[in-house]
PDB file of C-alpha atoms in Angstrom:
ATOM      1  CA  ARG A  11      15.509 -10.498 -42.934  1.00  0.00           C
ATOM      2  CA  VAL A  12      14.321  -7.220 -41.503  1.00  0.00           C
ATOM      3  CA  HIS A  13      11.547  -8.163 -39.101  1.00  0.00           C
ATOM      4  CA  ASP A  14      10.850  -4.670 -37.761  1.00  0.00           C
ATOM      5  CA  TYR A  15       9.610  -3.512 -41.136  1.00  0.00           C
ATOM      6  CA  ASN A  16       7.638  -6.550 -42.310  1.00  0.00           C
ATOM      7  CA  HIS A  17       4.592  -4.708 -43.582  1.00  0.00           C
ATOM      8  CA  TRP A  18       3.037  -7.971 -44.767  1.00  0.00           C
ATOM      9  CA  PHE A  19       2.180  -8.570 -41.116  1.00  0.00           C
ATOM     10  CA  HIS A  20      -0.193  -5.594 -41.165  1.00  0.00           C
ATOM     11  CA  ASN A  21      -2.312  -7.346 -43.783  1.00  0.00           C
ATOM     12  CA  ARG A  22      -5.234  -8.902 -41.865  1.00  0.00           C
ATOM     13  CA  GLY A  23      -5.356 -12.052 -43.991  1.00  0.00           C
ATOM     14  CA  LYS A  24      -1.634 -12.716 -43.572  1.00  0.00           C
ATOM     15  CA  TYR A  25      -1.875 -11.925 -39.846  1.00  0.00           C
ATOM     16  CA  ASP A  26      -4.647 -14.494 -39.399  1.00  0.00           C
ATOM     17  CA  GLU A  27      -2.763 -17.050 -41.494  1.00  0.00           C
ATOM     18  CA  PHE A  28       0.433 -16.546 -39.494  1.00  0.00           C
ATOM     19  CA  GLY A  29      -1.466 -16.700 -36.202  1.00  0.00           C
ATOM     20  CA  GLN A  30      -3.131 -19.976 -37.146  1.00  0.00           C
ATOM     21  CA  PHE A  31       0.265 -21.384 -38.130  1.00  0.00           C
ATOM     22  CA  VAL A  32       1.732 -20.384 -34.746  1.00  0.00           C
ATOM     23  CA  VAL A  33      -1.216 -21.901 -32.893  1.00  0.00           C
ATOM     24  CA  SER A  34      -1.145 -25.165 -34.826  1.00  0.00           C
ATOM     25  CA  SER A  35       2.648 -25.463 -34.498  1.00  0.00           C
ATOM     26  CA  ALA A  36       2.513 -24.828 -30.760  1.00  0.00           C
ATOM     27  CA  ASN A  37      -0.267 -27.367 -30.298  1.00  0.00           C
ATOM     28  CA  LYS A  38       1.543 -29.993 -32.395  1.00  0.00           C
ATOM     29  CA  TYR A  39       4.629 -29.623 -30.203  1.00  0.00           C
ATOM     30  CA  ARG A  40       2.524 -29.675 -27.039  1.00  0.00           C
ATOM     31  CA  ARG A  41       0.680 -32.856 -28.130  1.00  0.00           C
ATOM     32  CA  GLU A  42       3.971 -34.604 -28.931  1.00  0.00           C
ATOM     33  CA  HIS A  43       5.299 -33.762 -25.451  1.00  0.00           C
ATOM     34  CA  GLN A  44       2.071 -34.566 -23.580  1.00  0.00           C
ATOM     35  CA  LEU A  45       1.485 -30.926 -22.668  1.00  0.00           C
ATOM     36  CA  ILE A  46      -1.821 -29.081 -22.494  1.00  0.00           C
ATOM     37  CA  GLU A  47      -2.740 -27.556 -25.842  1.00  0.00           C
ATOM     38  CA  VAL A  48      -2.928 -23.815 -26.322  1.00  0.00           C
ATOM     39  CA  PRO A  49      -6.574 -22.764 -25.916  1.00  0.00           C
ATOM     40  CA  LEU A  50      -6.588 -20.285 -28.789  1.00  0.00           C
ATOM     41  CA  SER A  51      -9.540 -19.834 -31.037  1.00  0.00           C
ATOM     42  CA  ASN A  52      -8.083 -17.284 -33.438  1.00  0.00           C
ATOM     43  CA  ALA A  53      -4.948 -15.492 -34.493  1.00  0.00           C
ATOM     44  CA  ASP A  54      -5.742 -12.414 -32.384  1.00  0.00           C
ATOM     45  CA  SER A  55      -4.958 -14.493 -29.307  1.00  0.00           C
ATOM     46  CA  VAL A  56      -1.352 -15.138 -30.342  1.00  0.00           C
ATOM     47  CA  ARG A  57       0.020 -12.026 -28.607  1.00  0.00           C
ATOM     48  CA  GLU A  58      -1.954 -12.786 -25.460  1.00  0.00           C
ATOM     49  CA  TYR A  59      -0.670 -16.355 -25.435  1.00  0.00           C
ATOM     50  CA  MET A  60       2.935 -15.328 -26.084  1.00  0.00           C
ATOM     51  CA  TYR A  61       2.736 -12.739 -23.308  1.00  0.00           C
ATOM     52  CA  SER A  62       1.258 -15.271 -20.888  1.00  0.00           C
ATOM     53  CA  THR A  63       4.237 -17.617 -21.340  1.00  0.00           C
ATOM     54  CA  ILE A  64       6.895 -15.057 -20.401  1.00  0.00           C
ATOM     55  CA  VAL A  65       8.181 -15.512 -16.848  1.00  0.00           C
ATOM     56  CA  LEU A  66       9.604 -12.339 -15.317  1.00  0.00           C
ATOM     57  CA  ASP A  67      11.252 -11.568 -11.999  1.00  0.00           C
ATOM     58  CA  SER A  68      10.216  -8.269 -10.418  1.00  0.00           C
ATOM     59  CA  ASN A  69      13.819  -7.763  -9.218  1.00  0.00           C
ATOM     60  CA  ASP A  70      15.130  -7.578 -12.800  1.00  0.00           C
ATOM     61  CA  LYS A  71      15.336  -4.632 -15.180  1.00  0.00           C
ATOM     62  CA  PHE A  72      14.206  -5.193 -18.752  1.00  0.00           C
ATOM     63  CA  ILE A  73      14.983  -4.088 -22.277  1.00  0.00           C
ATOM     64  CA  ILE A  74      12.232  -5.009 -24.749  1.00  0.00           C
ATOM     65  CA  PHE A  75      13.527  -6.239 -28.104  1.00  0.00           C
ATOM     66  CA  GLY A  76      10.799  -5.211 -30.483  1.00  0.00           C
ATOM     67  CA  THR A  77       9.180  -1.940 -31.392  1.00  0.00           C
ATOM     68  CA  GLY A  78       6.327  -3.457 -33.366  1.00  0.00           C
ATOM     69  CA  GLY A  79       2.894  -4.533 -32.239  1.00  0.00           C
ATOM     70  CA  PHE A  80       4.017  -7.179 -29.766  1.00  0.00           C
ATOM     71  CA  GLY A  81       6.680  -4.890 -28.276  1.00  0.00           C
ATOM     72  CA  ARG A  82       4.076  -2.197 -27.662  1.00  0.00           C
ATOM     73  CA  TYR A  83       1.593  -4.775 -26.358  1.00  0.00           C
ATOM     74  CA  LEU A  84       4.167  -6.229 -23.952  1.00  0.00           C
ATOM     75  CA  TYR A  85       5.288  -2.811 -22.728  1.00  0.00           C
ATOM     76  CA  ASN A  86       1.714  -1.739 -22.009  1.00  0.00           C
ATOM     77  CA  HIS A  87       1.099  -4.935 -20.024  1.00  0.00           C
ATOM     78  CA  ILE A  88       4.260  -4.988 -17.900  1.00  0.00           C
ATOM     79  CA  ARG A  89       5.218  -1.349 -17.401  1.00  0.00           C
ATOM     80  CA  THR A  90       3.341  -0.918 -14.115  1.00  0.00           C
ATOM     81  CA  SER A  91       4.618  -4.147 -12.527  1.00  0.00           C
ATOM     82  CA  TYR A  92       8.175  -4.387 -13.868  1.00  0.00           C
ATOM     83  CA  GLU A  93      11.005  -1.968 -14.554  1.00  0.00           C
ATOM     84  CA  VAL A  94      11.328  -1.500 -18.301  1.00  0.00           C
ATOM     85  CA  ILE A  95      14.414   0.625 -18.915  1.00  0.00           C
ATOM     86  CA  GLY A  96      14.331   0.777 -22.695  1.00  0.00           C
ATOM     87  CA  PHE A  97      13.837  -0.835 -26.076  1.00  0.00           C
ATOM     88  CA  THR A  98      16.019  -2.204 -28.838  1.00  0.00           C
ATOM     89  CA  ASN A  99      15.612  -3.736 -32.267  1.00  0.00           C
ATOM     90  CA  SER A 100      17.872  -4.871 -35.057  1.00  0.00           C
ATOM     91  CA  GLN A 101      17.508  -1.530 -36.862  1.00  0.00           C
ATOM     92  CA  ALA A 102      18.596   0.762 -34.032  1.00  0.00           C
ATOM     93  CA  THR A 103      22.027   2.162 -34.873  1.00  0.00           C
ATOM     94  CA  GLN A 104      22.148   4.956 -32.326  1.00  0.00           C
ATOM     95  CA  GLU A 105      20.314   5.867 -29.173  1.00  0.00           C
ATOM     96  CA  GLY A 106      16.836   7.270 -29.653  1.00  0.00           C
ATOM     97  CA  ILE A 107      13.506   7.424 -27.839  1.00  0.00           C
ATOM     98  CA  PHE A 108      10.537   5.024 -28.056  1.00  0.00           C
ATOM     99  CA  HIS A 109       7.524   5.286 -25.710  1.00  0.00           C
ATOM    100  CA  ASN A 110       9.483   7.924 -23.775  1.00  0.00           C
ATOM    101  CA  LEU A 111      12.228   5.388 -23.007  1.00  0.00           C
ATOM    102  CA  PRO A 112      15.688   4.995 -24.545  1.00  0.00           C
ATOM    103  CA  LEU A 113      15.931   3.033 -27.792  1.00  0.00           C
ATOM    104  CA  PHE A 114      19.358   1.393 -27.647  1.00  0.00           C
ATOM    105  CA  SER A 115      21.395  -0.160 -30.418  1.00  0.00           C
ATOM    106  CA  LEU A 116      22.604  -3.692 -29.702  1.00  0.00           C
ATOM    107  CA  GLU A 117      26.167  -2.379 -29.593  1.00  0.00           C
ATOM    108  CA  GLN A 118      25.233   0.147 -26.903  1.00  0.00           C
ATOM    109  CA  LEU A 119      23.681  -2.604 -24.811  1.00  0.00           C
ATOM    110  CA  LEU A 120      26.731  -4.834 -25.200  1.00  0.00           C
ATOM    111  CA  ALA A 121      28.941  -1.977 -24.023  1.00  0.00           C
ATOM    112  CA  LYS A 122      27.001  -1.771 -20.766  1.00  0.00           C
ATOM    113  CA  ASP A 123      27.802  -4.038 -17.821  1.00  0.00           C
ATOM    114  CA  GLU A 124      26.365  -7.454 -18.647  1.00  0.00           C
ATOM    115  CA  GLY A 125      23.872  -8.914 -16.248  1.00  0.00           C
ATOM    116  CA  TRP A 126      22.201  -5.796 -14.902  1.00  0.00           C
ATOM    117  CA  PHE A 127      19.311  -6.113 -17.385  1.00  0.00           C
ATOM    118  CA  LYS A 128      17.502  -8.816 -19.326  1.00  0.00           C
ATOM    119  CA  VAL A 129      16.281  -8.631 -22.899  1.00  0.00           C
ATOM    120  CA  ILE A 130      12.703  -9.774 -23.545  1.00  0.00           C
ATOM    121  CA  ILE A 131      12.085 -10.835 -27.137  1.00  0.00           C
ATOM    122  CA  ALA A 132       8.756  -9.262 -28.070  1.00  0.00           C
ATOM    123  CA  SER A 133       8.380 -10.374 -31.647  1.00  0.00           C
ATOM    124  CA  GLU A 134       7.019 -13.289 -33.604  1.00  0.00           C
ATOM    125  CA  MET A 135      10.560 -13.841 -34.976  1.00  0.00           C
ATOM    126  CA  ILE A 136      11.803 -15.434 -31.755  1.00  0.00           C
ATOM    127  CA  GLY A 137      14.384 -17.836 -33.179  1.00  0.00           C
ATOM    128  CA  GLU A 138      15.862 -15.271 -35.555  1.00  0.00           C
ATOM    129  CA  ILE A 139      16.226 -12.667 -32.810  1.00  0.00           C
ATOM    130  CA  GLN A 140      17.581 -15.115 -30.247  1.00  0.00           C
ATOM    131  CA  PHE A 141      20.220 -16.212 -32.762  1.00  0.00           C
ATOM    132  CA  LEU A 142      21.073 -12.561 -33.496  1.00  0.00           C
ATOM    133  CA  LEU A 143      21.467 -11.716 -29.796  1.00  0.00           C
ATOM    134  CA  LEU A 144      23.609 -14.779 -29.076  1.00  0.00           C
ATOM    135  CA  SER A 145      25.802 -14.170 -32.131  1.00  0.00           C
ATOM    136  CA  LYS A 146      26.344 -10.549 -31.023  1.00  0.00           C
ATOM    137  CA  GLY A 147      27.545 -11.751 -27.619  1.00  0.00           C
ATOM    138  CA  PHE A 148      24.533 -11.582 -25.326  1.00  0.00           C
ATOM    139  CA  HIS A 149      24.550 -14.317 -22.677  1.00  0.00           C
ATOM    140  CA  HIS A 150      21.660 -16.780 -22.958  1.00  0.00           C
ATOM    141  CA  ASN A 151      20.726 -16.173 -19.296  1.00  0.00           C
ATOM    142  CA  CYS A 152      19.971 -12.537 -20.156  1.00  0.00           C
ATOM    143  CA  ILE A 153      17.504 -13.388 -22.965  1.00  0.00           C
ATOM    144  CA  ILE A 154      13.837 -14.023 -22.174  1.00  0.00           C
ATOM    145  CA  THR A 155      11.662 -15.614 -24.841  1.00  0.00           C
ATOM    146  CA  PRO A 156       8.007 -16.591 -25.050  1.00  0.00           C
ATOM    147  CA  GLN A 157       7.654 -20.335 -24.500  1.00  0.00           C
ATOM    148  CA  PHE A 158       5.704 -22.662 -26.754  1.00  0.00           C
TER     149      PHE A 158
END
């Protein structure tokens, strides 16, 4: 599935429906594990919630996986406090530019010395992307995901 070009997500009704699904799924899991429920009132809060669950270390360098809405949102919120060195997505086949930073292919990132950067998944397709990164050879310690 090509998540970077899912135009259905730009449809407001589908966006709200997906957001409510994410919120209800997160809260179901949190109730089952005696955790505090996500205080979200609408689907627009999904990005804010996902961003708030990401734990970053200011000593690390980051590649953002995602060039859609959440990738842009995340970049705009962390760029002044953390070192974002580029972007990637599953469609990048050669190096390019996105938000004035390098857009790397996954193969280019794998060719670099492992461990000097971490990949933040900035997409609603967390499981799919995490599986893709692991199957390509990225180490799980170098992948940062939003937590539900």
